[in-house]
Amino acid sequence: MSRINLVDPATATGTSAQHLAEIKGAFGVVPNMFKAVANSPAALASMWGSFGALGSGRLGAKFGEQLAVAIADKNSCHYCLAAHTGLGRKAGATAQEMAEAQAGRSSDPKTAAALTFAVKVVEDRAAVTAEDVAALRAAGFDDQDIVEIMGHIALNLFTNYINVALDVPVDFPGVKLLRAAA
């Protein structure tokens, strides 16, 4: 049971109503996470805007979903793990690629470097080293890519924290956390 009200899109007003209509157009439904965040029009605008900006970024949707599941697992976010596993499949990732990404791994060296970096940022609360950033550069990422990766990490921390702290009910097919199994 959510710890806060889930805003009904049918009774939402103002910018929250506008963004919830856009979200419904994108997903066909309004996922519970957005209903929870709609309690704050500013937070909803920030979250939805970030999804749009990063989703059309240079790194691509599949890559973003792989980062999202790795971060969700580290933060024990059932909601984001379920949502982004499904979205990753829609973005062209195989079930195996998403399972590997959840574990912070990839058979693609460039994706593997980004997942390693993202996991380190989350686990070490952003206290990465020059060597960690150099590893991204060695894998082929430039400054634009590195900042975009940080944007994905920040967005996923935002969504993970909303869902975990506010106990938002999962409305996507469940995926088992690896972290819980460890």
mmCIF file of N, CA and C in Angstrom, residues 14 30 47-49 52 54 85 89 96 106 116 120 123 141 143 148 154:
data_model
loop_
_atom_site.group_PDB
_atom_site.id
_atom_site.type_symbol
_atom_site.label_atom_id
_atom_site.label_comp_id
_atom_site.label_asym_id
_atom_site.label_seq_id
_atom_site.Cartn_x
_atom_site.Cartn_y
_atom_site.Cartn_z
ATOM 1 N N GLY A 14 -4.376 21.048 -13.570
ATOM 2 C CA GLY A 14 -3.191 21.832 -13.886
ATOM 3 C C GLY A 14 -2.135 21.064 -14.660
ATOM 4 N N VAL A 30 -1.335 5.088 -17.056
ATOM 5 C CA VAL A 30 -0.477 5.907 -16.202
ATOM 6 C C VAL A 30 0.073 4.995 -15.102
ATOM 7 N N MET A 47 10.592 14.885 -13.360
ATOM 8 C CA MET A 47 10.785 13.476 -13.694
ATOM 9 C C MET A 47 10.434 13.202 -15.150
ATOM 10 N N TRP A 48 9.256 13.652 -15.582
ATOM 11 C CA TRP A 48 8.804 13.373 -16.937
ATOM 12 C C TRP A 48 9.726 14.061 -17.950
ATOM 13 N N GLY A 49 10.152 15.274 -17.654
ATOM 14 C CA GLY A 49 11.078 15.968 -18.538
ATOM 15 C C GLY A 49 12.407 15.253 -18.652
ATOM 16 N N GLY A 52 12.071 12.203 -20.883
ATOM 17 C CA GLY A 52 12.036 12.600 -22.284
ATOM 18 C C GLY A 52 13.404 13.005 -22.803
ATOM 19 N N LEU A 54 16.490 12.329 -21.555
ATOM 20 C CA LEU A 54 17.478 11.247 -21.581
ATOM 21 C C LEU A 54 17.069 10.135 -22.543
ATOM 22 N N THR A 85 12.946 -3.468 -16.766
ATOM 23 C CA THR A 85 13.186 -4.746 -17.453
ATOM 24 C C THR A 85 12.251 -4.855 -18.652
ATOM 25 N N ARG A 89 13.250 -4.551 -22.772
ATOM 26 C CA ARG A 89 12.858 -5.529 -23.797
ATOM 27 C C ARG A 89 12.192 -4.812 -24.976
ATOM 28 N N GLN A 96 18.313 -11.994 -21.724
ATOM 29 C CA GLN A 96 19.654 -12.247 -21.199
ATOM 30 C C GLN A 96 20.418 -10.944 -20.984
ATOM 31 N N SER A 106 27.751 -6.936 -18.888
ATOM 32 C CA SER A 106 27.332 -6.956 -20.291
ATOM 33 C C SER A 106 28.429 -7.614 -21.109
ATOM 34 N N THR A 116 29.604 -0.833 -14.797
ATOM 35 C CA THR A 116 30.556 -0.852 -13.677
ATOM 36 C C THR A 116 30.639 0.523 -13.036
ATOM 37 N N LYS A 120 29.313 1.683 -9.281
ATOM 38 C CA LYS A 120 30.256 2.315 -8.348
ATOM 39 C C LYS A 120 29.724 3.664 -7.865
ATOM 40 N N GLU A 123 26.988 2.749 -5.302
ATOM 41 C CA GLU A 123 27.515 2.131 -4.076
ATOM 42 C C GLU A 123 28.397 3.078 -3.273
ATOM 43 N N PHE A 141 33.783 6.399 -24.281
ATOM 44 C CA PHE A 141 32.857 7.475 -23.918
ATOM 45 C C PHE A 141 33.597 8.807 -23.876
ATOM 46 N N ASP A 143 33.124 13.248 -23.004
ATOM 47 C CA ASP A 143 32.541 14.052 -21.923
ATOM 48 C C ASP A 143 31.018 14.110 -22.002
ATOM 49 N N GLU A 148 25.912 12.394 -19.650
ATOM 50 C CA GLU A 148 24.615 11.756 -19.899
ATOM 51 C C GLU A 148 24.446 10.513 -19.017
ATOM 52 N N ALA A 154 21.310 9.832 -11.953
ATOM 53 C CA ALA A 154 20.543 10.742 -11.098
ATOM 54 C C ALA A 154 19.042 10.505 -11.240
#
